[in-house]
XYZ file of C-alpha atoms in Angstrom:
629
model
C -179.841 -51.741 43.556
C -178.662 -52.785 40.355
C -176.910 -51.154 37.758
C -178.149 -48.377 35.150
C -179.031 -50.945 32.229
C -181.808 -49.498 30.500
C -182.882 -52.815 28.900
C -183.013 -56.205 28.798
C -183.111 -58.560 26.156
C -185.374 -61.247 26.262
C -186.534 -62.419 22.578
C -185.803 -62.647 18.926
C -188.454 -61.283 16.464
C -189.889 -64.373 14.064
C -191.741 -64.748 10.777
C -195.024 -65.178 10.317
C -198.369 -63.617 10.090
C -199.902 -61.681 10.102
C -196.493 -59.747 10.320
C -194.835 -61.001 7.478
C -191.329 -61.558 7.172
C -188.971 -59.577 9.707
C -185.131 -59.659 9.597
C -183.419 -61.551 12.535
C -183.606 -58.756 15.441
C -183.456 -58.966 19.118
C -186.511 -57.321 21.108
C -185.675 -55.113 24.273
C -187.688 -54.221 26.663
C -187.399 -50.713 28.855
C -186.411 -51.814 32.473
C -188.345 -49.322 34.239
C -191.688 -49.965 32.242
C -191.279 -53.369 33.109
C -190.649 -52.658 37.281
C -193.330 -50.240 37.309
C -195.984 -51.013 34.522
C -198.456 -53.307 34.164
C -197.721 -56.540 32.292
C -199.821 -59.931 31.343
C -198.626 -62.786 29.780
C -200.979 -65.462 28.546
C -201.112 -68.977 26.833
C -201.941 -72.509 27.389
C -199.904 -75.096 28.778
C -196.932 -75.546 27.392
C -196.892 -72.965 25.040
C -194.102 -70.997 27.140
C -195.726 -67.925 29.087
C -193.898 -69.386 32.053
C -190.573 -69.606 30.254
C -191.149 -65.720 29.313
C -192.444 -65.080 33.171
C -188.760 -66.932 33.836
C -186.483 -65.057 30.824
C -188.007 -61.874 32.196
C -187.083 -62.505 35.660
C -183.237 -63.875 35.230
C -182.794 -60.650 32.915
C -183.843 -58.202 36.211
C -181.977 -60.317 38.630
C -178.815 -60.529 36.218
C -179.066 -56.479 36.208
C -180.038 -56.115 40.355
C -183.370 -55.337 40.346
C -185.162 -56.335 43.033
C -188.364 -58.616 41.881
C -191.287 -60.394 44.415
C -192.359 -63.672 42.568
C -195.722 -65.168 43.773
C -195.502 -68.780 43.280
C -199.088 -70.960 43.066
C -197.327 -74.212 41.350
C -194.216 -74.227 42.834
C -192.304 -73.620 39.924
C -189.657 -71.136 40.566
C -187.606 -72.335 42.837
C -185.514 -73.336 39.806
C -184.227 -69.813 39.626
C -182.049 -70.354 42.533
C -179.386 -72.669 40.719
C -177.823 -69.314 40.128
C -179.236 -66.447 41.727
C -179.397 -66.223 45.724
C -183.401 -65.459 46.205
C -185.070 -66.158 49.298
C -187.281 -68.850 49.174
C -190.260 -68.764 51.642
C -193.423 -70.545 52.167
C -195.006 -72.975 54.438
C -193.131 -76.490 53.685
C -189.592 -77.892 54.665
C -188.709 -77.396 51.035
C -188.670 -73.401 51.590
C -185.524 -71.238 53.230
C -188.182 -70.358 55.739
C -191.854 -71.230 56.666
C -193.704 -67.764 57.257
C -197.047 -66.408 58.199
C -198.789 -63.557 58.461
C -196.865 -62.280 60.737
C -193.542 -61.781 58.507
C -195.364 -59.788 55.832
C -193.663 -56.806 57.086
C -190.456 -58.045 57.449
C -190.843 -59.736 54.036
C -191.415 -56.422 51.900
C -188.739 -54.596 54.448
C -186.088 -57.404 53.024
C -187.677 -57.244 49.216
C -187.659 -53.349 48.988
C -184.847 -51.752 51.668
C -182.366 -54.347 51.707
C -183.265 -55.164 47.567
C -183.765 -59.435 48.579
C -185.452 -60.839 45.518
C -188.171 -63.141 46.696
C -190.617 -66.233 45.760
C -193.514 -66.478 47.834
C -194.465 -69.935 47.551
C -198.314 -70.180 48.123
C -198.744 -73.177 46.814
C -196.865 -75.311 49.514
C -200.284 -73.919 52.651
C -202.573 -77.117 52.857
C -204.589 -74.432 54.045
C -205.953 -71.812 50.860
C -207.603 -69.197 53.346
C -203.492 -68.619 54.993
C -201.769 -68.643 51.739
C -204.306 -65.800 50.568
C -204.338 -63.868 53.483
C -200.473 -64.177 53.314
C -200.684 -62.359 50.053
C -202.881 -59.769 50.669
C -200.659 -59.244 54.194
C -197.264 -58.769 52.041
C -199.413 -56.797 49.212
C -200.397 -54.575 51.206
C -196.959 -53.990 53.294
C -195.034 -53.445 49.595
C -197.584 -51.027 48.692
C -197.428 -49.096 51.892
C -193.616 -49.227 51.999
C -193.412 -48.359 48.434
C -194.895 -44.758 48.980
C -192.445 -43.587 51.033
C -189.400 -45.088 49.068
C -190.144 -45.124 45.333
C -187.805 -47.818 44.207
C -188.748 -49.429 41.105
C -189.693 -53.144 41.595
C -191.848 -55.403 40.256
C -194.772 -57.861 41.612
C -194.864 -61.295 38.994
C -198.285 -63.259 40.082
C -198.647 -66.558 38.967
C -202.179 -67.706 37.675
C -203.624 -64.372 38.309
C -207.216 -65.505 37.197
C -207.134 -67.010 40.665
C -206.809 -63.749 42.042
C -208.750 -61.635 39.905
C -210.960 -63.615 38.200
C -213.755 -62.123 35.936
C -216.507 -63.453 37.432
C -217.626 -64.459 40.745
C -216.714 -62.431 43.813
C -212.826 -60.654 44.223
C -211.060 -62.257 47.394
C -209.304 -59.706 49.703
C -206.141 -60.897 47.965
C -207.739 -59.907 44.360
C -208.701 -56.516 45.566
C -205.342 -55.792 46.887
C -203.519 -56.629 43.892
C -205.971 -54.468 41.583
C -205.594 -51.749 43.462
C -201.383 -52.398 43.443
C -202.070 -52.709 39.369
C -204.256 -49.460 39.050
C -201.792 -46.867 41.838
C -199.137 -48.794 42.164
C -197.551 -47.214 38.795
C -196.955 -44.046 40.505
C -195.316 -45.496 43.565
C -193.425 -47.675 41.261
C -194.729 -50.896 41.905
C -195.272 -52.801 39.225
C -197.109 -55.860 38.690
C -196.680 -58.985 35.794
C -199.800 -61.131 35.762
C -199.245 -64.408 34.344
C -202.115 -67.137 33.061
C -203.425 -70.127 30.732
C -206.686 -68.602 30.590
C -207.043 -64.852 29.722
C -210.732 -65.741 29.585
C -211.164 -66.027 33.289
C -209.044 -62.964 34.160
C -210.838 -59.713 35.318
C -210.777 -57.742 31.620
C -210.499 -54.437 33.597
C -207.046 -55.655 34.453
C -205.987 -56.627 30.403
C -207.297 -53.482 29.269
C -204.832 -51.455 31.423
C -201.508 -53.114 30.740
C -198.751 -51.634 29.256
C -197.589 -54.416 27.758
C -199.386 -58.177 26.759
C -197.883 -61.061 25.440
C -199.977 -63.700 24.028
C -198.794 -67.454 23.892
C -200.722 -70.280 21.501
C -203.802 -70.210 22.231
C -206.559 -72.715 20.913
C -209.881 -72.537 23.205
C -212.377 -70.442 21.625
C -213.361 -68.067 24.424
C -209.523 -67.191 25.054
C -209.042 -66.708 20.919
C -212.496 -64.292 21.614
C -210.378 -61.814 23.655
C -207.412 -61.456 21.187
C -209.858 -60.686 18.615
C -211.323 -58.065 20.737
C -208.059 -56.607 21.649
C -205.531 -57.417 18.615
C -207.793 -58.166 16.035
C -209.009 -61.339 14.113
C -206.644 -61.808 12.328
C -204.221 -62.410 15.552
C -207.305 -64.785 16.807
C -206.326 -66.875 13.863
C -202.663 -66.844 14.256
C -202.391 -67.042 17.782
C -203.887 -71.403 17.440
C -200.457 -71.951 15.097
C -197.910 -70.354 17.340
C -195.075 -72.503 18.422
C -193.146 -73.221 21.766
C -192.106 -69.795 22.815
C -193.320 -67.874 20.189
C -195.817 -64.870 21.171
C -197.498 -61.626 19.304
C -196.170 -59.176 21.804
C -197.882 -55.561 22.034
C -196.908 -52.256 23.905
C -197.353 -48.765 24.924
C -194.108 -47.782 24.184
C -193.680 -49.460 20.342
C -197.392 -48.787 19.824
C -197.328 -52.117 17.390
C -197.964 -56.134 17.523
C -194.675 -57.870 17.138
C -194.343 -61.710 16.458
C -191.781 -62.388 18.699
C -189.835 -66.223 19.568
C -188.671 -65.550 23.543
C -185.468 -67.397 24.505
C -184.957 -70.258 26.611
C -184.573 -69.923 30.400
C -181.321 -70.689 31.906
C -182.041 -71.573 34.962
C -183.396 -75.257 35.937
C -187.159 -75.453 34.359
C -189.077 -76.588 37.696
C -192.253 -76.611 36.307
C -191.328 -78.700 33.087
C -193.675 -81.687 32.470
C -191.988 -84.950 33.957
C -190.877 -87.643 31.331
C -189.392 -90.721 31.233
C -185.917 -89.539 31.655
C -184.551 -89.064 35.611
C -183.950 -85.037 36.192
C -181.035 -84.360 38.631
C -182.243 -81.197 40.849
C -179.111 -78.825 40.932
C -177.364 -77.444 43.749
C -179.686 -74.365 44.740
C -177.858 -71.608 46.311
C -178.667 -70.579 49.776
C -179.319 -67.059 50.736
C -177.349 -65.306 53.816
C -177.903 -66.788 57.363
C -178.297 -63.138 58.417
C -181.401 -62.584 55.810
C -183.090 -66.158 57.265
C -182.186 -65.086 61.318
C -183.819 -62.204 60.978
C -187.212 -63.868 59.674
C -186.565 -66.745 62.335
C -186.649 -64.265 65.121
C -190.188 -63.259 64.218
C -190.866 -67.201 63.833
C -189.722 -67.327 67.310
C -191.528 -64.396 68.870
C -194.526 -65.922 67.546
C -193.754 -69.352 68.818
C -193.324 -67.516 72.122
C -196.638 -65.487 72.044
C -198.445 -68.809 71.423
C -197.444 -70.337 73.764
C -198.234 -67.560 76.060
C -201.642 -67.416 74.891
C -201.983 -71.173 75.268
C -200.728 -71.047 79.318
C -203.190 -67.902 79.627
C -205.738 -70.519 78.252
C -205.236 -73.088 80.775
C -205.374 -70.889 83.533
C -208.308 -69.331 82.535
C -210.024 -72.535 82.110
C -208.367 -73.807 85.495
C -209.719 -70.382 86.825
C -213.028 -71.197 84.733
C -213.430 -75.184 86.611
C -212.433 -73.401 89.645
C -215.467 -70.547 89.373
C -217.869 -73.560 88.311
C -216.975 -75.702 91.461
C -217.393 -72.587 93.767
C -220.702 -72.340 92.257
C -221.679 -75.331 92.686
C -220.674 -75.517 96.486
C -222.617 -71.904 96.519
C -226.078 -73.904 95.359
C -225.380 -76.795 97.404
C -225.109 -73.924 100.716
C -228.622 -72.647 99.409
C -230.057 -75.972 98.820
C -229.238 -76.554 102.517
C -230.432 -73.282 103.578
C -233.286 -74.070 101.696
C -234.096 -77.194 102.986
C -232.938 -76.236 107.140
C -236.119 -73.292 106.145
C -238.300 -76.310 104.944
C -237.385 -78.510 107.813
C -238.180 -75.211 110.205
C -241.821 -74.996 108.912
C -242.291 -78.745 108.922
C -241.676 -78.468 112.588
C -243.740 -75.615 113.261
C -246.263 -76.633 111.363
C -246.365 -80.101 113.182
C -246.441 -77.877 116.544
C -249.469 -75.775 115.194
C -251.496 -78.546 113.230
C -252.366 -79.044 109.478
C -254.611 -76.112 109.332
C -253.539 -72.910 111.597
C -256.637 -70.428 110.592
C -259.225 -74.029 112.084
C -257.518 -73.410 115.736
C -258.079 -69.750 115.375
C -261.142 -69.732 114.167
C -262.408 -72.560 117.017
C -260.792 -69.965 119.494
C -262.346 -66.657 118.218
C -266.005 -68.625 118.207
C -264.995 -69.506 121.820
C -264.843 -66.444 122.800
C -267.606 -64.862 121.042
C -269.957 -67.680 122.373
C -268.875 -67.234 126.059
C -268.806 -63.229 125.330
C -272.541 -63.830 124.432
C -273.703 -66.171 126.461
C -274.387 -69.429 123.529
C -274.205 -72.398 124.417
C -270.611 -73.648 125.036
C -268.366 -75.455 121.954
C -267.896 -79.238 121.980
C -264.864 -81.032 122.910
C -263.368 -80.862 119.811
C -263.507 -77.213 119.610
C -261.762 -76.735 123.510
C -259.020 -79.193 121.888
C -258.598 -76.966 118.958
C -258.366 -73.622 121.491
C -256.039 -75.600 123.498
C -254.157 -76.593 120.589
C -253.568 -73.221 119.187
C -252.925 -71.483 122.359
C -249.852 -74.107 122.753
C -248.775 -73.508 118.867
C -248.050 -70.315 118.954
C -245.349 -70.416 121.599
C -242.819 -73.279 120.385
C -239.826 -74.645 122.222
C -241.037 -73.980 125.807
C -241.402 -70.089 126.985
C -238.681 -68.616 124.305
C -241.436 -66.860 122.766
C -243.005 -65.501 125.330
C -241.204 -65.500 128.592
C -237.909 -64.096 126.875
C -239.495 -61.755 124.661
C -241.139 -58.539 126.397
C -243.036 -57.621 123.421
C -244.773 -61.288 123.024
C -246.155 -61.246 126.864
C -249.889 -60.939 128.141
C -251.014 -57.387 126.844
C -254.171 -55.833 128.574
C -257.442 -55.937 127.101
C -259.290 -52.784 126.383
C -262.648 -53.660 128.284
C -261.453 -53.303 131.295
C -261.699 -57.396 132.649
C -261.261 -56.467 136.653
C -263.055 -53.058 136.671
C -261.452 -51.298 133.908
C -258.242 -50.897 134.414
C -256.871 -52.838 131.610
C -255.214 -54.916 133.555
C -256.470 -58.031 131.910
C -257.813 -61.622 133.546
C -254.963 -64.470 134.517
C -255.359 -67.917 135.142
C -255.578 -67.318 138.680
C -258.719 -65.800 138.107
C -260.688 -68.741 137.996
C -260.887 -69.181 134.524
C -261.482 -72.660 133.499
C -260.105 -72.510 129.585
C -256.247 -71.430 130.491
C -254.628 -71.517 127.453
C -251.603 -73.589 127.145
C -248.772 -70.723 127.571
C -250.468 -69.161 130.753
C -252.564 -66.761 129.197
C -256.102 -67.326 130.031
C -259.901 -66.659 128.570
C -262.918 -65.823 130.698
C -265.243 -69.028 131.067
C -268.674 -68.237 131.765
C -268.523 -67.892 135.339
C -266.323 -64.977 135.282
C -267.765 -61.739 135.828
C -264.871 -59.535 134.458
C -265.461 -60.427 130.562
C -262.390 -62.106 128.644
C -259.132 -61.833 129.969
C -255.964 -60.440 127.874
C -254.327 -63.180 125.305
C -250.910 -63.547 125.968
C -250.463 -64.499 122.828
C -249.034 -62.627 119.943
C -251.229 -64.189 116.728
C -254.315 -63.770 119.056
C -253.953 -60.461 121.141
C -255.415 -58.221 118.361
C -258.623 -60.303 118.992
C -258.334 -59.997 122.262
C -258.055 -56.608 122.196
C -261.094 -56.095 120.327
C -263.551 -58.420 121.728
C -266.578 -56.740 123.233
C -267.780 -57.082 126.890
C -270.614 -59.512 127.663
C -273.715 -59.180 126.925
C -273.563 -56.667 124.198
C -274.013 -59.361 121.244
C -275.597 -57.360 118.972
C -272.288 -55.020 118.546
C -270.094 -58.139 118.866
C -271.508 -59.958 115.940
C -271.577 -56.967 113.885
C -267.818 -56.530 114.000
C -266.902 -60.182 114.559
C -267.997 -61.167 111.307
C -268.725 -59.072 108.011
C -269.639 -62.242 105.869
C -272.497 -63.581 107.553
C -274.312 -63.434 110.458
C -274.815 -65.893 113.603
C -273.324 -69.431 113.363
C -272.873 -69.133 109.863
C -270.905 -66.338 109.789
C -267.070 -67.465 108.530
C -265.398 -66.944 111.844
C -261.690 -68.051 109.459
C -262.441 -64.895 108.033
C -259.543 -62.224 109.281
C -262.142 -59.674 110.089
C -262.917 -62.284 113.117
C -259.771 -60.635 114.778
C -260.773 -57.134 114.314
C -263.836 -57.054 116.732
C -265.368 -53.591 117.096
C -264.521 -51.815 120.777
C -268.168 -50.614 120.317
C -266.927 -46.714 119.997
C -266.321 -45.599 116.618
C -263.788 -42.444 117.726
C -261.711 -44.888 120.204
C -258.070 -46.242 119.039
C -255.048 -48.344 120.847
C -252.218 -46.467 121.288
C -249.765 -49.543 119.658
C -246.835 -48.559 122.347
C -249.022 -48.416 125.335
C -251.904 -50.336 124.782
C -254.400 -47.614 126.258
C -257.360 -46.080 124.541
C -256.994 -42.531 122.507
C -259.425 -40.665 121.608
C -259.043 -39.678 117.455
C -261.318 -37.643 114.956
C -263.805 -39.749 113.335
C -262.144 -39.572 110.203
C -258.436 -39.445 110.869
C -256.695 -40.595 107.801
C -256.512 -38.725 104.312
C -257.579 -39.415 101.203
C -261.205 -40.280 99.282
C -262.463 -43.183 102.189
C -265.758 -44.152 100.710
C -268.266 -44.325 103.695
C -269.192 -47.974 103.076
C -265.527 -48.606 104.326
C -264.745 -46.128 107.002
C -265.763 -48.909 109.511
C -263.230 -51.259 107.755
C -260.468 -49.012 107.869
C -260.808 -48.156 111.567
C -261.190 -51.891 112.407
C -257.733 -52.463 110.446
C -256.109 -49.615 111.793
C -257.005 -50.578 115.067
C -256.159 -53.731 115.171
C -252.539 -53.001 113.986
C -251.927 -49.860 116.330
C -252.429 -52.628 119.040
C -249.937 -54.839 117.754
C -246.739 -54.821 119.811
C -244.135 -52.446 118.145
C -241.879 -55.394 116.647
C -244.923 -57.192 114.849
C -245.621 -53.548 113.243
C -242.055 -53.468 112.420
C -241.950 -56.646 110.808
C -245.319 -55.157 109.097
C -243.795 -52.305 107.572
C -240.449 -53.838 106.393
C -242.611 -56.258 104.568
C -244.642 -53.867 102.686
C -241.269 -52.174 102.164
C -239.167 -54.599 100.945
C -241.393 -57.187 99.226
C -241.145 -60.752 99.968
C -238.497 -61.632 102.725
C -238.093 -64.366 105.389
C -239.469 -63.602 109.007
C -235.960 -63.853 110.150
C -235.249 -60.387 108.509
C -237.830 -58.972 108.991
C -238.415 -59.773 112.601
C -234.689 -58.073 112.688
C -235.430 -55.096 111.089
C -238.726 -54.430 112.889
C -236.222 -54.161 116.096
C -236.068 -57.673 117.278
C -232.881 -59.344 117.914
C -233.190 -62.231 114.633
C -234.410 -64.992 117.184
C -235.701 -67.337 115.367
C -238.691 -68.362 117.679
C -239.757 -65.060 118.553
C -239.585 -64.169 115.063
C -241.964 -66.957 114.063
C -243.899 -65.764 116.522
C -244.435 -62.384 115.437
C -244.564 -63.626 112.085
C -247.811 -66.046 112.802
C -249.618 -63.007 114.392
C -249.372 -61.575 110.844
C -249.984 -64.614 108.457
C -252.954 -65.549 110.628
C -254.906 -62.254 110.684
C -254.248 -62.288 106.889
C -251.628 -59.366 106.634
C -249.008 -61.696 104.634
C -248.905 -64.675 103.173
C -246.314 -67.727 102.227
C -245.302 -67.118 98.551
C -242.709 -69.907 98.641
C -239.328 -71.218 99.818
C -239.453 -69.732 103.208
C -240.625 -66.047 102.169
C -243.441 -64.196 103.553
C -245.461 -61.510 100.853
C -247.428 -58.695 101.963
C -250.988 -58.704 101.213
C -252.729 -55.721 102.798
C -254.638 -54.940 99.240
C -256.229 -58.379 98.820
C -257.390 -58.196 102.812
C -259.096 -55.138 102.465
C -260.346 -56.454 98.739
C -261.532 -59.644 100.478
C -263.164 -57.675 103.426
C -264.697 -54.696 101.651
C -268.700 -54.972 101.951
C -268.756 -54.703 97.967
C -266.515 -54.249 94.819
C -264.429 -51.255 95.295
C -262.750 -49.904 92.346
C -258.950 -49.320 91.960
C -258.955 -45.696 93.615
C -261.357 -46.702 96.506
C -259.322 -49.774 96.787
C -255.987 -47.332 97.054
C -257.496 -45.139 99.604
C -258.546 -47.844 101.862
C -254.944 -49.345 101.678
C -253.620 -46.183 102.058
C -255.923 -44.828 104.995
C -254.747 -47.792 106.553
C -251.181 -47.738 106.158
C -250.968 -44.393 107.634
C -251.156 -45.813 111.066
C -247.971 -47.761 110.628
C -245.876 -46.618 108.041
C -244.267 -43.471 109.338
């Protein structure tokens, strides 16, 4: 801190009006109004305001007081040919280049350790840094400044820049309005200084202590000294010389034409002539005050490049994640295609169109059930066909897998015993997987299918003779040979008694209520229901599993499924399984290897009419109940 001087000296008074003649007097000017008032200086270029700006400074630094010069031309540096100020900015010429992140340390070294400073904003190539750099330290002196309540003094260079009066107010601008309007109290003080009082914010002008007004000639800026001095000063303010000024303040309560004197430092910002200037020796400022801004330079050298090594690890980290991705896809694509290349084979194995060979089969049987006239050639090659399909890769699917082997057939083929018919028999149409179906010399009606997609139509098949019953529940769309033996219904033949089930775990007749499921059943689809129901009861347990965790679980592959329905995930017997279901219409291929349920559209598709959406529910859900436990 400096010494007690109460005032400094920093002009002569002059002659001339509108004042008149004035003996030869010096003009002082209170210290502490100065550090903690609000000042503005004006005039065009040349006319001296930056000369004053300059006197006014030397005088506080000649006394101690501490003083923060904002520099936009780079014109103050000057001041260090004989005072030791720190000089910081953002080029080589500065003590130190600084960023936002020495705006504390900046007003800790300007107002605790009493370091004058010039904050040279005009040396950032970049305008967006230099003002947040400003409003950074602004805000750091004003915040410091409340605790401590030292006297010192802001001096902002081309403040119209800042605070302009029209257009929109910067971040930087508001900061330094609200230093001018509290920052009295906290004593900061702030000196605005510029060639165009014009463009400056008026609500600034209007509350300074003190104004001093420089030749002006421009008629707008001769406007506002007529509005705040008079016209008279508008007048005399065009003839003013080099230094000369009409100074007013609070604490005189007068105008004063005043001549300010001549800086004594080197003049930085003076014009350049013809005539070489020799820059003086500038002083340098203690290593200490520079090592301890350095060290913040360094921490943030430091923290950069921390942050840039995080960076390339997370974008190593980022290539890594995308490769790993991309080998994940190419393992689906695979999968994808290995499920694509399983259905091409199986499909190859079971012909271009699996519901033909079931429905040449199904109108086998029902013609030698009812004694018609036998099916051509083409039709036994179909039967053949899709009796071999169903069992690919040998006897996997049904010598290995219990639940796929011959089941009995509920009309009893050798006397009622549900035994079922074998090839052994003397039937003439074995299938290709050992399983066999009555020809029409047997006397025992149609053996049992051994296989799974057709043993629900075996089941259900009516004895001979009795073709009246057979056709009704063979076919629901038609009648005769134009009934659409494709149609699912084909595998849900009637056992001609409408209170008689299959017990799906032992394959033997129960006797059940007429109407054993709940719900509104409307009576056109009782028959329907039963037929359904029946025909899944006499499934074998894993193909109801497989069933249920499809209606369950949505679409899935059969692999799952066939898994979770009890089996052991083999692939062929799960295929298996899987066929008995996509054949008789319970699910269907929605894509890429996965199998939907479809129970609703069946029962839609079968209904003898339009059901609504409750009868349509009830049906489903009658249904249902004899699988879904």
């Amino acid at each position: 801190m400096g010494d007690e001087k109460e005032t400094i000296t920093v002009a002569e008074l002059s002659d001339g009006p509108p004042t008149g003649t004035t003996p030869e007097q010096s003009v002082d000017l209170p210290v502490v109004e100065i550090l903690t008032g609000r000042g503005f200086v004006t005039g065009k270029s040349g006319s001296g305001k930056s000369n004053t700006a300059s006197v006014i400074a030397e005088n506080l630094l000649d006394a101690g007081f501490g003083i923060l010069i904002v520099d936009i031309d780079g014109e103050y540096y000057g001041l260090k040919e004989e005072y030791e100020i720190l000089h910081v900015g953002a080029d080589e010429e500065c003590d130190i280049q600084v960023t936002t992140e020495h705006a504390g340390k900046i007003a800790s070294l300007a107002l605790e350790q009493n370091v004058p400073i010039i904050l040279d904003v005009s040396s950032f190539l970049d305008e967006d840094e230099a003002e947040t750099l400003l409003t950074e330290v602004s805000k750091q002196l004003f915040a410091k400044e409340k605790k401590l309540k030292q006297p010192f003094l802001m001096l902002v260079e081309e403040v119209h820049e800042w605070i302009p009066e029209k257009g929109g107010m910067t971040e930087a601008g508001k900061m330094l309005i609200k230093v001018a309007k509290r920052g009295r109290k906290h004593g900061l003080g702030m000196v605005g200084i510029s060639q165009r009082p014009a463009d400056v914010k008026k609500d600034f002008i209007t509350q300074c202590d003190w104004l001093v007004w420089h030749r002006l000639t421009w008629n707008n800026d001769t406007k506002v000294v007529s509005r705040i001095l008079g016209s008279e000063y508008a007048e005399a303010v065009e003839d003013l010389d080099d230094g000369e000024a009409f100074m007013m303040n609070d604490w005189t309560e007068r105008v004063q034409r005043v001549q300010f004197h001549r800086k004594q430092t080197f003049d930085a910002g003076a014009t350049p002539g013809l005539d070489d200037v020799d820059r003086p020796d500038l002083k340098s400022v203690s290593s200490d005050l520079v090592s301890e801004l350095e060290e913040i330079s360094e921490e943030k050298q430091r923290t950069e490049d921390r942050i840039q090594e995080l960076r390339q690890e997370l974008d190593e980290k980022n290539s890594r994640i995308a490769e790993l991705e991309k080998e994940l896809q190419d393992a689906r694509d695979m999968s994808r295609m290995a499920d694509q290349f399983v259905d091409a084979l199986l499909d190859t194995v079971k012909g271009v169109n699996p519901g033909r060979t079931e429905q040449e089969r199904m109108r086998e049987q029902r013609q030698l059930a009812t004694g018609e006239p036998s099916v051509d050639d083409a039709a036994d090659g179909a039967t053949s066909e899709a009796a071999a399909e169903e069992a690919p890769g040998d006897t996997a699917a049904g010598e290995d897998d219990p639940d796929l082997q011959p089941m009995p057939d509920l009309g009893g083929a050798d006397g009622g015993d549900g035994s079922g018919a074998t090839a052994s028999d003397g039937d003439e149409t074995a299938t290709a997987d050992g399983g066999a179906t009555a020809g029409p010399g047997g006397d025992d009606g149609p053996a049992a299918d051994p296989d799974p997609a057709t043993a629900p139509t075996a089941f259900f098949e009516g004895p001979p003779g009795e073709d009246e019953g057979v056709d009704e529940a063979v076919s629901r769309n038609g009648e005769g040979d134009d009934a659409d033996d494709g149609d699912v219904a084909a595998a849900m033949a009637a056992v001609g008694d409408d209170e008689a089930m299959i017990d799906g775990e032992s394959g033997e007749a129960v006797s059940v209520d007429a109407d054993p499921w709940p719900g509104e059943v409307p009576p056109a689809g009782e028959e329907l229901v039963e037929q359904l129901r029946q025909a899944i009861d006499a499934m074998p347990p894993k193909t109801r599993g497989m069933l249920r965790y499809y209606r369950k679980e949505g679409p899935a592959k059969p692999l799952d499924a066939h898994f979770a329905g009890g089996g052991d995930g083999d692939r062929t017997s799960a295929y298996a399984h899987n066929r008995t279901l996509r054949t008789h219409g319970y699910i269907e291929h929605v894509g890429r290897g996965y199998y939907g349920y479809r129970l609703a559209d069946l029962v839609e598709e079968e209904y003898p009419g339009d059901p609504d959406a409750d009868e349509l529910d009830a049906l489903v859900a009658a249904i249902e109940e004899s699988f879904v436990k």
